[in-house]
């Protein structure tokens, strides 16, 4: 039986979709929390390509790049579609989520408080509503709205809820994120339902 370990910082972040997938697939794993003050030393250990986490350690081998790890796990545990068109749909959603994270970073991690505030205003007034509007249209057009892609859970669903938790569980951005989400009823219902489903038990 494979031994799975996730190496990442404590809290909600880029490792969340992996945790959700393991939980849903009933795969046992160990979460190895990295202390931030020890990260500079751990980063130079040579274990992690690109000196980045999250990393999945599987039987002593370290895997990095959260999207690549998620694709591997999706194929391994049945959360990745076989049809090329549906595979495109999975990465359509995940690409959108990555775009949102890219736009959010200056608003969440910026030592210059004025620049951080301006980036936050742009993110919540322009960038986030734009992406959620595209997502709303896409999901509203689907007959089966329980899943982002096709009629089964995929890594796109784990990615979406992992992304939302990054915002909803972060005190300084939770209220504005929730406020924007309210304006997109189809996406809001999907997120609410999936959060309830995925977090019925503690991760």
mmCIF file of N, CA and C in Angstrom, residues 26-93:
data_model
loop_
_atom_site.group_PDB
_atom_site.id
_atom_site.type_symbol
_atom_site.label_atom_id
_atom_site.label_comp_id
_atom_site.label_asym_id
_atom_site.label_seq_id
_atom_site.Cartn_x
_atom_site.Cartn_y
_atom_site.Cartn_z
ATOM 1 N N UNK A 26 -11.267 8.318 -0.086
ATOM 2 C CA UNK A 26 -10.966 7.528 1.120
ATOM 3 C C UNK A 26 -9.540 6.959 1.085
ATOM 4 N N UNK A 27 -8.619 7.835 0.699
ATOM 5 C CA UNK A 27 -7.198 7.466 0.666
ATOM 6 C C UNK A 27 -6.518 8.080 1.891
ATOM 7 N N UNK A 28 -5.868 7.258 2.674
ATOM 8 C CA UNK A 28 -5.165 7.755 3.865
ATOM 9 C C UNK A 28 -3.907 8.510 3.443
ATOM 10 N N UNK A 29 -3.660 9.623 4.100
ATOM 11 C CA UNK A 29 -2.439 10.384 3.831
ATOM 12 C C UNK A 29 -2.002 11.080 5.112
ATOM 13 N N UNK A 30 -0.752 11.481 5.115
ATOM 14 C CA UNK A 30 -0.232 12.231 6.260
ATOM 15 C C UNK A 30 0.028 13.661 5.804
ATOM 16 N N UNK A 31 -0.423 14.623 6.588
ATOM 17 C CA UNK A 31 -0.142 16.018 6.260
ATOM 18 C C UNK A 31 1.075 16.474 7.064
ATOM 19 N N UNK A 32 2.122 16.843 6.357
ATOM 20 C CA UNK A 32 3.364 17.284 7.005
ATOM 21 C C UNK A 32 3.439 18.806 6.916
ATOM 22 N N UNK A 33 3.025 19.472 7.976
ATOM 23 C CA UNK A 33 2.990 20.942 7.983
ATOM 24 C C UNK A 33 4.400 21.510 8.047
ATOM 25 N N UNK A 34 4.669 22.472 7.180
ATOM 26 C CA UNK A 34 5.974 23.139 7.155
ATOM 27 C C UNK A 34 5.882 24.420 7.970
ATOM 28 N N UNK A 35 6.780 24.572 8.918
ATOM 29 C CA UNK A 35 6.822 25.819 9.690
ATOM 30 C C UNK A 35 7.492 26.888 8.838
ATOM 31 N N UNK A 36 6.864 28.051 8.760
ATOM 32 C CA UNK A 36 7.345 29.088 7.833
ATOM 33 C C UNK A 36 8.771 29.534 8.137
ATOM 34 N N UNK A 37 9.124 29.575 9.428
ATOM 35 C CA UNK A 37 10.488 30.013 9.760
ATOM 36 C C UNK A 37 11.539 28.975 9.340
ATOM 37 N N UNK A 38 11.099 27.717 9.145
ATOM 38 C CA UNK A 38 12.043 26.670 8.709
ATOM 39 C C UNK A 38 12.077 26.504 7.187
ATOM 40 N N UNK A 39 11.135 27.186 6.499
ATOM 41 C CA UNK A 39 11.008 27.016 5.055
ATOM 42 C C UNK A 39 12.282 27.362 4.284
ATOM 43 N N UNK A 40 12.986 28.486 4.594
ATOM 44 C CA UNK A 40 14.208 28.785 3.814
ATOM 45 C C UNK A 40 15.213 27.629 3.810
ATOM 46 N N UNK A 41 15.331 26.963 4.933
ATOM 47 C CA UNK A 41 16.256 25.827 5.035
ATOM 48 C C UNK A 41 15.715 24.600 4.284
ATOM 49 N N UNK A 42 14.426 24.324 4.463
ATOM 50 C CA UNK A 42 13.799 23.161 3.801
ATOM 51 C C UNK A 42 13.829 23.336 2.281
ATOM 52 N N UNK A 43 13.599 24.573 1.837
ATOM 53 C CA UNK A 43 13.582 24.894 0.404
ATOM 54 C C UNK A 43 14.885 24.507 -0.284
ATOM 55 N N UNK A 44 15.989 24.635 0.449
ATOM 56 C CA UNK A 44 17.310 24.341 -0.113
ATOM 57 C C UNK A 44 17.712 22.866 0.057
ATOM 58 N N UNK A 45 16.780 22.039 0.539
ATOM 59 C CA UNK A 45 17.121 20.636 0.830
ATOM 60 C C UNK A 45 17.331 19.799 -0.427
ATOM 61 N N UNK A 46 16.825 20.294 -1.582
ATOM 62 C CA UNK A 46 16.955 19.531 -2.823
ATOM 63 C C UNK A 46 15.814 18.545 -3.044
ATOM 64 N N UNK A 47 14.891 18.463 -2.104
ATOM 65 C CA UNK A 47 13.774 17.513 -2.229
ATOM 66 C C UNK A 47 12.747 17.973 -3.252
ATOM 67 N N UNK A 48 12.524 19.301 -3.310
ATOM 68 C CA UNK A 48 11.419 19.834 -4.101
ATOM 69 C C UNK A 48 11.928 20.535 -5.360
ATOM 70 N N UNK A 49 11.565 19.991 -6.525
ATOM 71 C CA UNK A 49 11.880 20.679 -7.788
ATOM 72 C C UNK A 49 11.288 22.091 -7.731
ATOM 73 N N UNK A 50 11.960 23.031 -8.341
ATOM 74 C CA UNK A 50 11.544 24.440 -8.377
ATOM 75 C C UNK A 50 11.550 25.096 -6.995
ATOM 76 N N UNK A 51 11.982 24.339 -5.965
ATOM 77 C CA UNK A 51 11.995 24.857 -4.578
ATOM 78 C C UNK A 51 10.602 25.345 -4.177
ATOM 79 N N UNK A 52 9.601 24.526 -4.529
ATOM 80 C CA UNK A 52 8.206 24.917 -4.300
ATOM 81 C C UNK A 52 7.429 23.817 -3.593
ATOM 82 N N UNK A 53 6.430 24.240 -2.846
ATOM 83 C CA UNK A 53 5.415 23.325 -2.320
ATOM 84 C C UNK A 53 4.046 23.913 -2.685
ATOM 85 N N UNK A 54 2.962 23.133 -2.686
ATOM 86 C CA UNK A 54 2.851 21.810 -2.101
ATOM 87 C C UNK A 54 3.618 20.742 -2.869
ATOM 88 N N UNK A 55 3.961 19.711 -2.124
ATOM 89 C CA UNK A 55 4.590 18.535 -2.708
ATOM 90 C C UNK A 55 3.871 17.302 -2.190
ATOM 91 N N UNK A 56 3.699 16.345 -3.070
ATOM 92 C CA UNK A 56 3.169 15.047 -2.670
ATOM 93 C C UNK A 56 4.332 14.070 -2.615
ATOM 94 N N UNK A 57 4.505 13.452 -1.468
ATOM 95 C CA UNK A 57 5.523 12.410 -1.329
ATOM 96 C C UNK A 57 4.801 11.064 -1.411
ATOM 97 N N UNK A 58 5.176 10.280 -2.415
ATOM 98 C CA UNK A 58 4.530 8.978 -2.607
ATOM 99 C C UNK A 58 5.612 7.911 -2.619
ATOM 100 N N UNK A 59 5.589 7.069 -1.611
ATOM 101 C CA UNK A 59 6.608 6.028 -1.469
ATOM 102 C C UNK A 59 8.025 6.587 -1.578
ATOM 103 N N UNK A 60 8.242 7.725 -0.940
ATOM 104 C CA UNK A 60 9.587 8.298 -0.888
ATOM 105 C C UNK A 60 9.960 9.183 -2.062
ATOM 106 N N UNK A 61 9.114 9.244 -3.095
ATOM 107 C CA UNK A 61 9.391 10.116 -4.246
ATOM 108 C C UNK A 61 8.588 11.399 -4.083
ATOM 109 N N UNK A 62 9.219 12.537 -4.359
ATOM 110 C CA UNK A 62 8.568 13.835 -4.188
ATOM 111 C C UNK A 62 8.050 14.362 -5.536
ATOM 112 N N UNK A 63 6.777 14.716 -5.558
ATOM 113 C CA UNK A 63 6.140 15.294 -6.749
ATOM 114 C C UNK A 63 5.783 16.746 -6.442
ATOM 115 N N UNK A 64 5.992 17.639 -7.410
ATOM 116 C CA UNK A 64 5.642 19.049 -7.212
ATOM 117 C C UNK A 64 4.776 19.546 -8.372
ATOM 118 N N UNK A 65 4.378 20.820 -8.272
ATOM 119 C CA UNK A 65 3.451 21.500 -9.188
ATOM 120 C C UNK A 65 2.048 20.964 -8.932
ATOM 121 N N UNK A 66 1.262 21.736 -8.193
ATOM 122 C CA UNK A 66 -0.042 21.270 -7.710
ATOM 123 C C UNK A 66 -0.961 20.803 -8.841
ATOM 124 N N UNK A 67 -0.936 21.497 -9.990
ATOM 125 C CA UNK A 67 -1.792 21.094 -11.115
ATOM 126 C C UNK A 67 -1.402 19.733 -11.669
ATOM 127 N N UNK A 68 -0.103 19.497 -11.790
ATOM 128 C CA UNK A 68 0.390 18.215 -12.308
ATOM 129 C C UNK A 68 0.076 17.083 -11.325
ATOM 130 N N UNK A 69 0.248 17.358 -10.040
ATOM 131 C CA UNK A 69 -0.059 16.352 -9.013
ATOM 132 C C UNK A 69 -1.546 15.995 -9.069
ATOM 133 N N UNK A 70 -2.384 17.027 -9.166
ATOM 134 C CA UNK A 70 -3.833 16.808 -9.182
ATOM 135 C C UNK A 70 -4.256 15.989 -10.410
ATOM 136 N N UNK A 71 -3.654 16.280 -11.566
ATOM 137 C CA UNK A 71 -3.958 15.510 -12.781
ATOM 138 C C UNK A 71 -3.571 14.042 -12.588
ATOM 139 N N UNK A 72 -2.398 13.795 -12.013
ATOM 140 C CA UNK A 72 -1.942 12.428 -11.756
ATOM 141 C C UNK A 72 -2.914 11.700 -10.819
ATOM 142 N N UNK A 73 -3.303 12.376 -9.734
ATOM 143 C CA UNK A 73 -4.218 11.762 -8.768
ATOM 144 C C UNK A 73 -5.607 11.562 -9.378
ATOM 145 N N UNK A 74 -6.023 12.513 -10.219
ATOM 146 C CA UNK A 74 -7.317 12.384 -10.893
ATOM 147 C C UNK A 74 -7.372 11.144 -11.768
ATOM 148 N N UNK A 75 -6.299 10.911 -12.516
ATOM 149 C CA UNK A 75 -6.219 9.721 -13.365
ATOM 150 C C UNK A 75 -6.145 8.452 -12.522
ATOM 151 N N UNK A 76 -5.423 8.535 -11.431
ATOM 152 C CA UNK A 76 -5.202 7.369 -10.559
ATOM 153 C C UNK A 76 -6.485 6.922 -9.851
ATOM 154 N N UNK A 77 -7.296 7.904 -9.420
ATOM 155 C CA UNK A 77 -8.460 7.580 -8.593
ATOM 156 C C UNK A 77 -9.812 7.821 -9.270
ATOM 157 N N UNK A 78 -9.788 8.097 -10.576
ATOM 158 C CA UNK A 78 -11.049 8.176 -11.311
ATOM 159 C C UNK A 78 -11.743 9.523 -11.293
ATOM 160 N N UNK A 79 -10.960 10.598 -11.158
ATOM 161 C CA UNK A 79 -11.542 11.949 -11.168
ATOM 162 C C UNK A 79 -11.078 12.750 -12.390
ATOM 163 N N UNK A 80 -10.742 12.036 -13.450
ATOM 164 C CA UNK A 80 -10.314 12.714 -14.677
ATOM 165 C C UNK A 80 -10.995 12.028 -15.861
ATOM 166 N N UNK A 81 -11.719 12.787 -16.685
ATOM 167 C CA UNK A 81 -12.478 12.156 -17.776
ATOM 168 C C UNK A 81 -11.579 11.597 -18.883
ATOM 169 N N UNK A 82 -12.087 10.557 -19.527
ATOM 170 C CA UNK A 82 -11.327 9.927 -20.632
ATOM 171 C C UNK A 82 -11.544 10.663 -21.957
ATOM 172 N N UNK A 83 -12.720 11.321 -22.090
ATOM 173 C CA UNK A 83 -13.050 11.976 -23.370
ATOM 174 C C UNK A 83 -12.244 13.274 -23.531
ATOM 175 N N UNK A 84 -11.616 13.474 -24.696
ATOM 176 C CA UNK A 84 -10.798 14.676 -24.922
ATOM 177 C C UNK A 84 -11.548 15.987 -24.667
ATOM 178 N N UNK A 85 -12.819 16.067 -25.090
ATOM 179 C CA UNK A 85 -13.591 17.307 -24.919
ATOM 180 C C UNK A 85 -13.803 17.614 -23.434
ATOM 181 N N UNK A 86 -14.080 16.578 -22.645
ATOM 182 C CA UNK A 86 -14.275 16.779 -21.202
ATOM 183 C C UNK A 86 -12.951 17.083 -20.504
ATOM 184 N N UNK A 87 -11.872 16.487 -21.004
ATOM 185 C CA UNK A 87 -10.539 16.804 -20.445
ATOM 186 C C UNK A 87 -10.235 18.286 -20.678
ATOM 187 N N UNK A 88 -10.604 18.784 -21.859
ATOM 188 C CA UNK A 88 -10.458 20.219 -22.147
ATOM 189 C C UNK A 88 -11.255 21.047 -21.138
ATOM 190 N N UNK A 89 -12.508 20.600 -20.882
ATOM 191 C CA UNK A 89 -13.367 21.328 -19.939
ATOM 192 C C UNK A 89 -12.723 21.406 -18.549
ATOM 193 N N UNK A 90 -12.123 20.314 -18.097
ATOM 194 C CA UNK A 90 -11.452 20.287 -16.789
ATOM 195 C C UNK A 90 -10.398 21.380 -16.734
ATOM 196 N N UNK A 91 -9.571 21.446 -17.780
ATOM 197 C CA UNK A 91 -8.487 22.432 -17.760
ATOM 198 C C UNK A 91 -8.972 23.845 -18.076
ATOM 199 N N UNK A 92 -10.137 23.949 -18.718
ATOM 200 C CA UNK A 92 -10.761 25.269 -18.910
ATOM 201 C C UNK A 92 -11.044 25.873 -17.538
ATOM 202 N N UNK A 93 -11.681 25.095 -16.671
ATOM 203 C CA UNK A 93 -11.992 25.568 -15.317
ATOM 204 C C UNK A 93 -10.716 25.824 -14.512
#
